[in-house]
CSV table of C-alpha atoms and ligand atoms in Angstrom, one decimal:
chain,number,residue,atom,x,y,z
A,1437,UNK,CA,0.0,0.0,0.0
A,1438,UNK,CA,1.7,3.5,-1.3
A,1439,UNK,CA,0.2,6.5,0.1
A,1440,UNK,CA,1.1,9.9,-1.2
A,1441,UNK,CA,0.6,12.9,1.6
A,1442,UNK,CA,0.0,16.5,0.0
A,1443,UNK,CA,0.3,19.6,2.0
A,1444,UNK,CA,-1.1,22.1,-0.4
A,1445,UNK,CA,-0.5,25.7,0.2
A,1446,UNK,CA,-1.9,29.0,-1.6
A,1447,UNK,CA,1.4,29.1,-3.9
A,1448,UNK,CA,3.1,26.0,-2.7
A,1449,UNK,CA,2.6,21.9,-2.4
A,1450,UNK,CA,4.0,19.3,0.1
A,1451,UNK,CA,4.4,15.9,-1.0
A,1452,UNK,CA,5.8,12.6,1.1
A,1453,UNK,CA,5.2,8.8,-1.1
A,1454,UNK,CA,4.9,6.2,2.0
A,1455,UNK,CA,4.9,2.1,1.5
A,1456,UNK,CA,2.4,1.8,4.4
A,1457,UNK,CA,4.0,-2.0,4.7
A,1458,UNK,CA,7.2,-0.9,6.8
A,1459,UNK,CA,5.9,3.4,6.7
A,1460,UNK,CA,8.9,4.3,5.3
A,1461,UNK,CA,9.4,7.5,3.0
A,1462,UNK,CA,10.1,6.6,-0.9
A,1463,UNK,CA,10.1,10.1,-2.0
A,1464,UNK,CA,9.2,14.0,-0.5
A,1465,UNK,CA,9.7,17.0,-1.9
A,1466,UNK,CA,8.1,20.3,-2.3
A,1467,UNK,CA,6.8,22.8,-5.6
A,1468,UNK,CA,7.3,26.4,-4.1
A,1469,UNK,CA,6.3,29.8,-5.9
A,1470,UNK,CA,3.5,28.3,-7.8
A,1471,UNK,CA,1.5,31.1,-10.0
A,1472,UNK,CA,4.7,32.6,-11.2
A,1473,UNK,CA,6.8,32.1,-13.5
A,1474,UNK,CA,10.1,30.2,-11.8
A,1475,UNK,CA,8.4,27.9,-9.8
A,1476,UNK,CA,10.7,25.7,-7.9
A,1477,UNK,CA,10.3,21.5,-7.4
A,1478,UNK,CA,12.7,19.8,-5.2
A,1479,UNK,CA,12.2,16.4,-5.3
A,1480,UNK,CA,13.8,13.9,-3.1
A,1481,UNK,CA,13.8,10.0,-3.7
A,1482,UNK,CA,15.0,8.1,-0.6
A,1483,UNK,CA,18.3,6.7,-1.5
A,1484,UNK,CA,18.8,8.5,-4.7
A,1485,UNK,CA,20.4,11.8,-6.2
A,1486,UNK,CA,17.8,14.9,-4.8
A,1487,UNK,CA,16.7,17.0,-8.2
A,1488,UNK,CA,15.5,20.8,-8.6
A,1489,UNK,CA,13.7,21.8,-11.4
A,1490,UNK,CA,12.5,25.7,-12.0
A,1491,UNK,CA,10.0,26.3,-14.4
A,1492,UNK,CA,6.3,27.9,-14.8
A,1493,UNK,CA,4.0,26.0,-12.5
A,1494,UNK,CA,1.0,28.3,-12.9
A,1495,UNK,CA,-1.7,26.2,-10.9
A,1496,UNK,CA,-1.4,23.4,-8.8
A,1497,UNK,CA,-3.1,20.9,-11.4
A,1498,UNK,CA,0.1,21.2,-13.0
A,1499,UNK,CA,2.2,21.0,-9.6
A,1500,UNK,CA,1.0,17.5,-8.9
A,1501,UNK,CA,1.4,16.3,-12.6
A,1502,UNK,CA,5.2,17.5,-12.2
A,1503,UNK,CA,5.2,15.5,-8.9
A,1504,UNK,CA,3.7,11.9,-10.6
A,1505,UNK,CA,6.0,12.4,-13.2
A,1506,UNK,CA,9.1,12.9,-10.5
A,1507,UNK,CA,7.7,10.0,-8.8
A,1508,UNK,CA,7.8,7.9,-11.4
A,1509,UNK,CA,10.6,8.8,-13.6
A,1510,UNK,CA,13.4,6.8,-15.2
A,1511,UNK,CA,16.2,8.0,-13.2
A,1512,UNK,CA,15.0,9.9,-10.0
A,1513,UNK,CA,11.6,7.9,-9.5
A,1514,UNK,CA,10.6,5.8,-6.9
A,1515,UNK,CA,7.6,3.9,-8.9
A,1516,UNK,CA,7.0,2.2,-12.0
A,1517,UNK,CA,3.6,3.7,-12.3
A,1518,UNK,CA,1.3,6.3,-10.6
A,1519,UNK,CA,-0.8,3.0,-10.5
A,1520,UNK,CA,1.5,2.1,-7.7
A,1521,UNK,CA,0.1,4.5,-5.6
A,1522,UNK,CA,-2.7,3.1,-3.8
A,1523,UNK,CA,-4.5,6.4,-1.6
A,1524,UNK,CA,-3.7,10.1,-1.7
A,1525,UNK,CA,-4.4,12.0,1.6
A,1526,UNK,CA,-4.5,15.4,2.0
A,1527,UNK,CA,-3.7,18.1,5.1
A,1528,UNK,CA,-7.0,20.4,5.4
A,1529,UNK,CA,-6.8,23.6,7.6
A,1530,UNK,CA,-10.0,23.8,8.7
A,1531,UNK,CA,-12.8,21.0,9.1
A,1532,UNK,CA,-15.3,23.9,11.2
A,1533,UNK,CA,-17.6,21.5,13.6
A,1534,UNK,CA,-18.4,19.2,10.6
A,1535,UNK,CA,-15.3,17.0,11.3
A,1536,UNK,CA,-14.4,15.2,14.6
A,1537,UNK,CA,-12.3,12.6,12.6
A,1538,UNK,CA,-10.6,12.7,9.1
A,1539,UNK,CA,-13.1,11.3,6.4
A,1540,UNK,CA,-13.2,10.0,2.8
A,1541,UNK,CA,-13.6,12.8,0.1
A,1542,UNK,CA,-16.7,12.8,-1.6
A,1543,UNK,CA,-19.2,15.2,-2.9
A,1544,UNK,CA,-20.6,16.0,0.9
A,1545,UNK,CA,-16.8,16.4,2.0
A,1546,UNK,CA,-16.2,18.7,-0.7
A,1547,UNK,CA,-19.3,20.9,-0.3
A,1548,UNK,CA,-17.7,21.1,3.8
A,1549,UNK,CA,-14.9,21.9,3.2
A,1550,UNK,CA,-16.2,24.5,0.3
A,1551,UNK,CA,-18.6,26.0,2.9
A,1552,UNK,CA,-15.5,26.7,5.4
A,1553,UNK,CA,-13.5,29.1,3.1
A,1554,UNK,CA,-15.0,32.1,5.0
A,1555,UNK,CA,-13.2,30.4,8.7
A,1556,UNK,CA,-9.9,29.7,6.1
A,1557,UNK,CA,-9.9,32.2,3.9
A,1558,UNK,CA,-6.1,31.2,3.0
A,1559,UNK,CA,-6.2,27.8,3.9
A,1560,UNK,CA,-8.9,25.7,2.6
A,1561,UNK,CA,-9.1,26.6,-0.9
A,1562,UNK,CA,-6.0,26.0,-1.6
A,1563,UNK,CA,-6.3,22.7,-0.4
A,1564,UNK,CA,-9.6,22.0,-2.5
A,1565,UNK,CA,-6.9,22.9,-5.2
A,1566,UNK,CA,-5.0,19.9,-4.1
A,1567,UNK,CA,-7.9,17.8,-4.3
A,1568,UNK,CA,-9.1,19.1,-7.3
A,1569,UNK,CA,-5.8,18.4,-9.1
A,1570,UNK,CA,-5.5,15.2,-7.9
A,1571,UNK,CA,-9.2,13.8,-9.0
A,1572,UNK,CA,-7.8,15.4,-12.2
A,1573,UNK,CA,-4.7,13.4,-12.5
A,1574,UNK,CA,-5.3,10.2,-10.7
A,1575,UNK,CA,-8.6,9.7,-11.4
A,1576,UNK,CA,-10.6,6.8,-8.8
A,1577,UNK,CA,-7.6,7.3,-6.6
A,1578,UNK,CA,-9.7,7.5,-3.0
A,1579,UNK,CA,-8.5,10.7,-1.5
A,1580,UNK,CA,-9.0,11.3,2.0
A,1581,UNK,CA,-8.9,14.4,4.1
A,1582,UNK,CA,-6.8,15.3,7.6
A,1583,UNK,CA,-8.0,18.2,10.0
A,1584,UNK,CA,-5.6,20.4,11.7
A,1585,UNK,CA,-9.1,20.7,13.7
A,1586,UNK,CA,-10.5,17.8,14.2
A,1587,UNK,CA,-8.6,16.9,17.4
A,1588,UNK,CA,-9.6,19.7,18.9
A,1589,UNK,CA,-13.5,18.9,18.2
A,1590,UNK,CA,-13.4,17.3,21.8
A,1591,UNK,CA,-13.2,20.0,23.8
A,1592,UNK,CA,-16.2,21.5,25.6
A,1593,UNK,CA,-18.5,24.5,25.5
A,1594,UNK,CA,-16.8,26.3,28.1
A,1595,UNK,CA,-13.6,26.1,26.5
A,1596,UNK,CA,-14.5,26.5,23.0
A,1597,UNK,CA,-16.7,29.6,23.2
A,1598,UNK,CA,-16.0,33.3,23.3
A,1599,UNK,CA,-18.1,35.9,25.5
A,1600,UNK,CA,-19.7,37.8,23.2
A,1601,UNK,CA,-23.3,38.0,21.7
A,1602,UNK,CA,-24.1,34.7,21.2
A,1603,UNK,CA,-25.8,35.2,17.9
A,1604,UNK,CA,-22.0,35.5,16.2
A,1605,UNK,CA,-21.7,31.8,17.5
A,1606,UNK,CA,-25.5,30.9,16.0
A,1607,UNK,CA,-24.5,32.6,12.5
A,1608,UNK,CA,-20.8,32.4,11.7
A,1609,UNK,CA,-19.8,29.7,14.2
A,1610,UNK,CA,-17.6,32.2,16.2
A,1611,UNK,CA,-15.8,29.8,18.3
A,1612,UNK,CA,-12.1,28.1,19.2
A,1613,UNK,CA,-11.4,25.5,16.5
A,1614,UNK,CA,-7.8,25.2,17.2
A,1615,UNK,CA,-5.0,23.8,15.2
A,1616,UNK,CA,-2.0,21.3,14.9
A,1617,UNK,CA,-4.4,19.5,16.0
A,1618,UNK,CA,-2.5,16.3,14.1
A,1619,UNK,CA,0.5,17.3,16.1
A,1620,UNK,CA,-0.9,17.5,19.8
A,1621,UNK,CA,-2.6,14.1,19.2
A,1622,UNK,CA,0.4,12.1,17.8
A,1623,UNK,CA,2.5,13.9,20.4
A,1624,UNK,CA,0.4,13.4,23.1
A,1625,UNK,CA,-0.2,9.8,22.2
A,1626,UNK,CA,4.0,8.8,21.7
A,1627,UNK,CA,4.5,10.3,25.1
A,1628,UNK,CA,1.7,7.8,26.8
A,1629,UNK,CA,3.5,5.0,24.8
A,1630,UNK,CA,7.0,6.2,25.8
A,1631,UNK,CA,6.3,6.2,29.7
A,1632,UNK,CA,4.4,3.2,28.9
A,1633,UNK,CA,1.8,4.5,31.2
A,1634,UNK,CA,-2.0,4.2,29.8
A,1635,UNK,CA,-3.2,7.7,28.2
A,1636,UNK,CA,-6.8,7.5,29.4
A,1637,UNK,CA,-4.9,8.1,33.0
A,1638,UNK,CA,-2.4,11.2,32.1
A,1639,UNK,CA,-2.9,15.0,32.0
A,1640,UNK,CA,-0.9,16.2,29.3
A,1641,UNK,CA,0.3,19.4,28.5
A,1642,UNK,CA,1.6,19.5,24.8
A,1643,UNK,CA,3.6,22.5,23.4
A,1644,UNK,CA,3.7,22.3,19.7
A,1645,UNK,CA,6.5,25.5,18.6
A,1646,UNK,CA,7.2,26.3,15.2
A,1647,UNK,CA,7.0,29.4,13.4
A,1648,UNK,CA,3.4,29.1,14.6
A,1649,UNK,CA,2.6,27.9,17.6
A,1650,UNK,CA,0.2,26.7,20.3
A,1651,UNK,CA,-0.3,24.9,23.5
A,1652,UNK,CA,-3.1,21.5,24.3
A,1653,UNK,CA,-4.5,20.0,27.2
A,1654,UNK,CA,-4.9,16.3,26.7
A,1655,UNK,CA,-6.6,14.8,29.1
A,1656,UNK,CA,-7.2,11.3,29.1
A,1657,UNK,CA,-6.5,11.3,25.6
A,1658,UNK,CA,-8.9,14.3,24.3
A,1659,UNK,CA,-8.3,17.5,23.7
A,1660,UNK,CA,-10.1,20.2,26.5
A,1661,UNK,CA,-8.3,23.2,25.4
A,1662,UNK,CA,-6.1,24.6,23.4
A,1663,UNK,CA,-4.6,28.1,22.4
A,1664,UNK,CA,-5.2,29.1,18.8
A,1665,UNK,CA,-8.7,29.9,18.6
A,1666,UNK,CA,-10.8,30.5,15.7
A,1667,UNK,CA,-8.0,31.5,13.7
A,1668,UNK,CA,-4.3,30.9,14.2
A,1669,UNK,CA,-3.4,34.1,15.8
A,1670,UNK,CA,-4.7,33.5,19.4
A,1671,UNK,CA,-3.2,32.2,21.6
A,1672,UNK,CA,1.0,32.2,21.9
A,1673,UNK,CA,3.6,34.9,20.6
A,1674,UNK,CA,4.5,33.5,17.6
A,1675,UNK,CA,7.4,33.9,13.9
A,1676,UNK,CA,5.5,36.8,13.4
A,1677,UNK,CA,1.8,36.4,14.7
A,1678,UNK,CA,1.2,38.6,17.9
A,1679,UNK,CA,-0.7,35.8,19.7
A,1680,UNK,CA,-2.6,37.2,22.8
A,1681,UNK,CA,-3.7,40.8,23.1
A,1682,UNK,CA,-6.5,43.0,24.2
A,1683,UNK,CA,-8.8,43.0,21.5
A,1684,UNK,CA,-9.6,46.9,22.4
A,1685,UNK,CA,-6.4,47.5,20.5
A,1686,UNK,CA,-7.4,46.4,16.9
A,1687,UNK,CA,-10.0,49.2,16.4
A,1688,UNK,CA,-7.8,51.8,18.3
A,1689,UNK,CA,-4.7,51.2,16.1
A,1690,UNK,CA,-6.7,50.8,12.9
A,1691,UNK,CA,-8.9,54.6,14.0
A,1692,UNK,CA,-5.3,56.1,14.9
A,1693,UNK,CA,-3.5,54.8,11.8
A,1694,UNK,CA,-6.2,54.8,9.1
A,1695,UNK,CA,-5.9,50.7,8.8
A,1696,UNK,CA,-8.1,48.8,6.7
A,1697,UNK,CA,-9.2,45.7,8.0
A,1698,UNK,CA,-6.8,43.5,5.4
A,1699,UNK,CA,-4.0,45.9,6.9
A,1700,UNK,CA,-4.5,45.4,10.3
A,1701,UNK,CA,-5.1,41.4,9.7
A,1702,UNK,CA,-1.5,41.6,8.2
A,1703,UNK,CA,0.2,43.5,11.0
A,1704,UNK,CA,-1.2,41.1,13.8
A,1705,UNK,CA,-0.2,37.9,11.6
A,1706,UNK,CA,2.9,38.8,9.0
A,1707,UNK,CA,4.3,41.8,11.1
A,1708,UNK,CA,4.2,41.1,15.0
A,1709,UNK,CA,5.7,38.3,17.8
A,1710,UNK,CA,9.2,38.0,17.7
A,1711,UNK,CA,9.4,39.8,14.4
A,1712,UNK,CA,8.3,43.1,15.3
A,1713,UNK,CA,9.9,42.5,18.8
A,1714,UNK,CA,13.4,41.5,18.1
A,1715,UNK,CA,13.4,43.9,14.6
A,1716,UNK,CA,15.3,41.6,13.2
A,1717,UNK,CA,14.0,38.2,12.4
A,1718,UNK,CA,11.3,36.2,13.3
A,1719,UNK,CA,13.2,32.8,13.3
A,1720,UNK,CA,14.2,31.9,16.4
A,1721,UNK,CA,17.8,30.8,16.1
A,1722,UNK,CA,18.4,34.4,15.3
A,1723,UNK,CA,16.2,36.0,18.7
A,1724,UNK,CA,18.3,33.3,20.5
A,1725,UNK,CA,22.1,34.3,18.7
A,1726,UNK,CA,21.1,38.0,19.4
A,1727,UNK,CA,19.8,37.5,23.0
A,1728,UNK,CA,23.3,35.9,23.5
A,1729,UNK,CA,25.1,38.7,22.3
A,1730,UNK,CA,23.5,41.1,24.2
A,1731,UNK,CA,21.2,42.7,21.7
A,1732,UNK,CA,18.2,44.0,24.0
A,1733,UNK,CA,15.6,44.1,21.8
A,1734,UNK,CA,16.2,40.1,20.8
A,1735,UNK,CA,16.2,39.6,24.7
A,1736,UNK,CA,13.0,41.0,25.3
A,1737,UNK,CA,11.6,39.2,22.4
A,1738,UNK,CA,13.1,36.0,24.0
A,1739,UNK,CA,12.1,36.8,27.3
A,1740,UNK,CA,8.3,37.4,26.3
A,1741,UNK,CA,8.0,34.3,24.0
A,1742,UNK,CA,9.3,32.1,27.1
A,1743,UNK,CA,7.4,34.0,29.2
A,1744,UNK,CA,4.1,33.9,27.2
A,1745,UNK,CA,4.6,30.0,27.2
A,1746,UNK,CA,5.5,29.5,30.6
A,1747,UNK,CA,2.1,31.1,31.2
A,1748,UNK,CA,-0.1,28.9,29.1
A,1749,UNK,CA,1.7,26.0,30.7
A,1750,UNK,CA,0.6,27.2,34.3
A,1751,UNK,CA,-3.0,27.9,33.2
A,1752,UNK,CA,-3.2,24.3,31.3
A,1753,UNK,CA,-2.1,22.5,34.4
A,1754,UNK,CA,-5.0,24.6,36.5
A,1755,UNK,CA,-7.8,23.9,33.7
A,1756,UNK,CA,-7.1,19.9,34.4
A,1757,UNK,CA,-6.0,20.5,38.2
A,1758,UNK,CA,-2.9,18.9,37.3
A,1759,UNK,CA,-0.1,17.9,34.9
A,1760,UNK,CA,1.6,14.9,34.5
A,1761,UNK,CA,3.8,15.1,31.2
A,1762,UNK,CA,4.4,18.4,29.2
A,1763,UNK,CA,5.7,17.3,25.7
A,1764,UNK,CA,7.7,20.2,23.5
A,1765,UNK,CA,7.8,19.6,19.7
A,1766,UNK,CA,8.6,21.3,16.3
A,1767,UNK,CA,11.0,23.4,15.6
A,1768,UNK,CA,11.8,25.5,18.4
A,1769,UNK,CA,10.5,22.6,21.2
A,1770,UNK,CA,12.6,20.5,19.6
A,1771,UNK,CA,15.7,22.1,19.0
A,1772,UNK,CA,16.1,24.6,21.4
A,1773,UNK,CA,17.1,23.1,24.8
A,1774,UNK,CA,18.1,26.8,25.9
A,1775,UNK,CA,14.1,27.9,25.5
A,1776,UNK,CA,12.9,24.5,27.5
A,1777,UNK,CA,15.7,24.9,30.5
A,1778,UNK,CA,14.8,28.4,30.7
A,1779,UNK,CA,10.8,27.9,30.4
A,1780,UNK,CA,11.6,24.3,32.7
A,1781,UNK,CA,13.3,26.3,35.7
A,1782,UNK,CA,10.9,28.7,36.1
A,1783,UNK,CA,8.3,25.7,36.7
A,1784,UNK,CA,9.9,24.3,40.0
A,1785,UNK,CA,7.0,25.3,41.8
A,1786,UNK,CA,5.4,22.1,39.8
A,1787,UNK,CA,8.0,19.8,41.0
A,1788,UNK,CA,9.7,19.1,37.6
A,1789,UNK,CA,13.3,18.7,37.8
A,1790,UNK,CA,15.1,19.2,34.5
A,1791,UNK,CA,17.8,16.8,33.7
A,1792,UNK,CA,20.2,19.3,32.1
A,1793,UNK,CA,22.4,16.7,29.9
A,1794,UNK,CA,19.2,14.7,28.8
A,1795,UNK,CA,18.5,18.2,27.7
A,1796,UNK,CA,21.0,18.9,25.9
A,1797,UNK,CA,20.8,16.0,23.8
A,1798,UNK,CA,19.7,15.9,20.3
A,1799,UNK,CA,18.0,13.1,18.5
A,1800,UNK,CA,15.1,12.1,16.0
A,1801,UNK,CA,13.3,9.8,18.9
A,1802,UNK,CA,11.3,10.9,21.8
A,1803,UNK,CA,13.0,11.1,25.0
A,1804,UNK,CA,12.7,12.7,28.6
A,1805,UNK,CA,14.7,15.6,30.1
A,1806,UNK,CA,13.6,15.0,33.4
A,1807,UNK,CA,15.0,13.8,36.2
A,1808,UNK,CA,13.6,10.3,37.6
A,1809,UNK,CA,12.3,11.9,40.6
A,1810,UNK,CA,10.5,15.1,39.0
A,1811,UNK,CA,7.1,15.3,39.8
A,1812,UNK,CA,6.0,16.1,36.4
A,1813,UNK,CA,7.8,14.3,33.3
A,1814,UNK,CA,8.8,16.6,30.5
A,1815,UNK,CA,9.5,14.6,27.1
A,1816,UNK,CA,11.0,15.9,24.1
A,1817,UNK,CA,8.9,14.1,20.9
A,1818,UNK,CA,10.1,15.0,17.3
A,1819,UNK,CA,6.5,15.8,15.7
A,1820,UNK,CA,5.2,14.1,12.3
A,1821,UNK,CA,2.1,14.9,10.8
A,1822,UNK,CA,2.5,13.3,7.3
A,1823,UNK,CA,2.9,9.8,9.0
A,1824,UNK,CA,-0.2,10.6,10.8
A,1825,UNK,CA,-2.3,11.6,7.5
A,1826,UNK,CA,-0.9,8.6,6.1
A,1827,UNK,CA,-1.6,6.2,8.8
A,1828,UNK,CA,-5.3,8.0,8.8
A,1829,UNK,CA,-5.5,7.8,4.9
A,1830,UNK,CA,-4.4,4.1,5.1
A,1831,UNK,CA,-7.0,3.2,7.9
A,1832,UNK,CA,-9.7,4.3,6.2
A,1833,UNK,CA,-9.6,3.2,2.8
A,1834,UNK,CA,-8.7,-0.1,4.1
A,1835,UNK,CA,-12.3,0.3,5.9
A,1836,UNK,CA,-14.1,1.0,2.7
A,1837,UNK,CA,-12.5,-1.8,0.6
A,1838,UNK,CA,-12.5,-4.3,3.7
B,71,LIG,P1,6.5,25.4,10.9
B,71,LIG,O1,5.6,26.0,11.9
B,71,LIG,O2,6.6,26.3,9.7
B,71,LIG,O3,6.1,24.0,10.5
B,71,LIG,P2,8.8,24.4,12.2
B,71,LIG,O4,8.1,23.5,13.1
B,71,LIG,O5,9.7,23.7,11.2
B,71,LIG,O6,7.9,25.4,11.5
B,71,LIG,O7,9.7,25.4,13.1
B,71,LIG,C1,10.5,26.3,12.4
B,71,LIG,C2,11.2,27.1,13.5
B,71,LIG,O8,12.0,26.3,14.3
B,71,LIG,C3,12.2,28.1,12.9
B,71,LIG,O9,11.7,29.3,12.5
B,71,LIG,C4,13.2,28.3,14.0
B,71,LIG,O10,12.9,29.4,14.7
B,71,LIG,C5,13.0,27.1,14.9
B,71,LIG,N1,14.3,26.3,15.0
B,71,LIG,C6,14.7,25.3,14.2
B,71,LIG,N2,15.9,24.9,14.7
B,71,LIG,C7,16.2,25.6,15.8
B,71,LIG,C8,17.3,25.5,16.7
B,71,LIG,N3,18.3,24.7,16.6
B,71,LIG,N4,17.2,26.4,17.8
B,71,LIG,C9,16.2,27.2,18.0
B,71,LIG,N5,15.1,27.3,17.1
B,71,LIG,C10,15.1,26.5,16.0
């Protein structure tokens, strides 16, 4: 069983081929700058030369054409055929309340996921592009869809709802959806295996950092809360999202600086968190090299992004009365030892004790930073939400032809 993963993006595409048999990668590889004129494909067969190709990829029906034919030619392909591959799943934004779980695409799936553009204005269609391309060019191929959401789908009324007129819940479905939802659930659900401790009887607390990032209370195995709310910009300073703020300040800014509202949306997701903070960069190998050096502006961009975190971590543990693992993953939770020991020491009061060499150690498997005796254990679990669409994709096209 070959499953290919796409990660379709406004102007760029995600791909990873898996042989579901062992789940090993045969091929990934990205198209990047699709709609102009030097698109990019980088291609990479497992155990073969990696290839780049520039040329005009104007939509993404041609993108995935470009990837079958990398995937299956002479000298850089990984398959005989496109035949070969069994089940195409796709990474969806936003599945709104209409998915708990991923599902089968079909015309009601399509119509969903159609009448969610408005929640994912950026998101979802390009994504219905994906699947649109790939009924196009692998036609009777079952497709199946993955919800950044749908994790999150658990989580009750109290946490999920804003207080404000009701009637924007009733008519637009104002409300937390949440995201990386794929993340927090594979995360959440290595760390059980990894203690070897049954998940139905853990609190955890799962920090998922990237260039975008949020925070999840699993509890017992289902998500109760989680900090991105309706959209991604909620929740924890981010790259360049603001996360957080008082809400009172969108309308003053935009009166006081004659914003539109596209403007404003830009400033609060493209132009603030450790961007507009550090005024340099918004990756955070750069806030840390600058904090290091002195530069105050990186420090306080450093010192509000640990401090931002630290906080959602202390209110997660009071929303379950409790915590028994906190798990750090993507890119910053799992490369930057120097954010967890400094977010990890300031957490005494919960009784964790960091292990600073288990720390400091770097690998592609999970592993603890804890001392034995700490109260709370804190794992480190390298993220990897392709497997999951695959494993999900897999699963349920097995169901339909079983
Ligand atoms: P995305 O949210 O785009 O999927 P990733 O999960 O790949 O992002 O995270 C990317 C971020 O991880 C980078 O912007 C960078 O700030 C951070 N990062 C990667 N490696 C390190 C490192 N060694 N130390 C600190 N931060 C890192």
């Amino acid at each position: 069983m070959n499953i290919l993963v796409i990660n379709s993006g406004s102007s760029s595409l995600k791909y990873q081929l898996y042989n579901m048999n062992d789940e090993s990668v045969l091929a990934k590889g990205l198209v990047e700058r699709i709609g102009m004129d030097s698109s990019i494909l980088t291609h990479k067969p497992t155990g073969k030369q990696d290839v780049t190709e520039v040329s005009e990829i104007l939509e993404h029906n041609t993108a995935i054409r470009k990837v079958l034919a990398c995937l299956t030619d002479k000298e850089h392909g990984v398959l005989a055929s496109i035949d070969e591959i069994n089940a195409v799943g796709h990474r969806v934004v936003h599945g709104g309340e209409f998915f708990k779980a991923s599902a089968l695409v079909d015309a009601d799936t399509k119509t969903k996921i159609r009448q969610l553009f408005d929640l994912a204005p950026l998101h979802n269609p390009a994504a219905m592009m994906g699947i649109t391309a790939t009924e196009v060019n692998m036609p009777g191929v079952p497709q199946v869809v993955v919800f950044d959401t749908a994790f999150h789908q658990t989580m009750p009324e109290k946490a999920f709802m804003y207080a404000i007129p009701r009637v924007l819940y009733n008519k637009y479905k104002v409300r937390r959806y949440g995201a990386h939802g794929t993340s927090h659930d594979f995360v959440s659900k290595a760390a059980a295996e990894y203690l070897e401790r049954p998940l139905e009887d853990l609190k955890i607390i799962t920090c998922h950092i990237g260039n975008g990032g949020s925070v999840t209370a699993v509890q017992g195995g289902i998500s109760v809360d989680t900090s991105m709310g309706m959209t991604p910009l909620e929740g924890l300073m981010m790259g360049t999202r603001s996360g957080d703020l008082d809400p009172a300040i969108v309308p003053y800014v935009m009166n006081k600086e004659e914003l539109s509202v596209g403007e404003v949306n830009s400033m609060l997701n493209k132009h603030s968190g450790l961007l507009a903070i550090s005024g340099i960069s918004s990756d955070m190998r750069d806030i840390e090299a600058g904090a290091e050096k002195g530069d105050p502006n990186s420090t306080l961009a450093y010192d509000m992004y640990e401090y931002r975190l630290r906080k959602y971590i202390g209110s997660y543990t009071a929303a379950m009365n409790g915590v028994d693992v906190i798990v750090f993953t993507a890119g910053v939770g799992e490369n930057s030892s120097k954010l967890r020991e400094k977010v990890l020491k300031n957490l005494t009061f919960l009784g964790i004790e960091l292990d600073e060499e288990a720390n400091k150690v770097r690998s592609g498997d999970p592993r603890r930073i804890t001392t034995v005796n700490s109260k709370v254990q804190v794992l480190v679990v390298p993220t990897n939400e392709e497997l999951v669409i695959a494993r999900d994709t897999n699963r349920i096209v097995q169901g339909i032809n079983g």
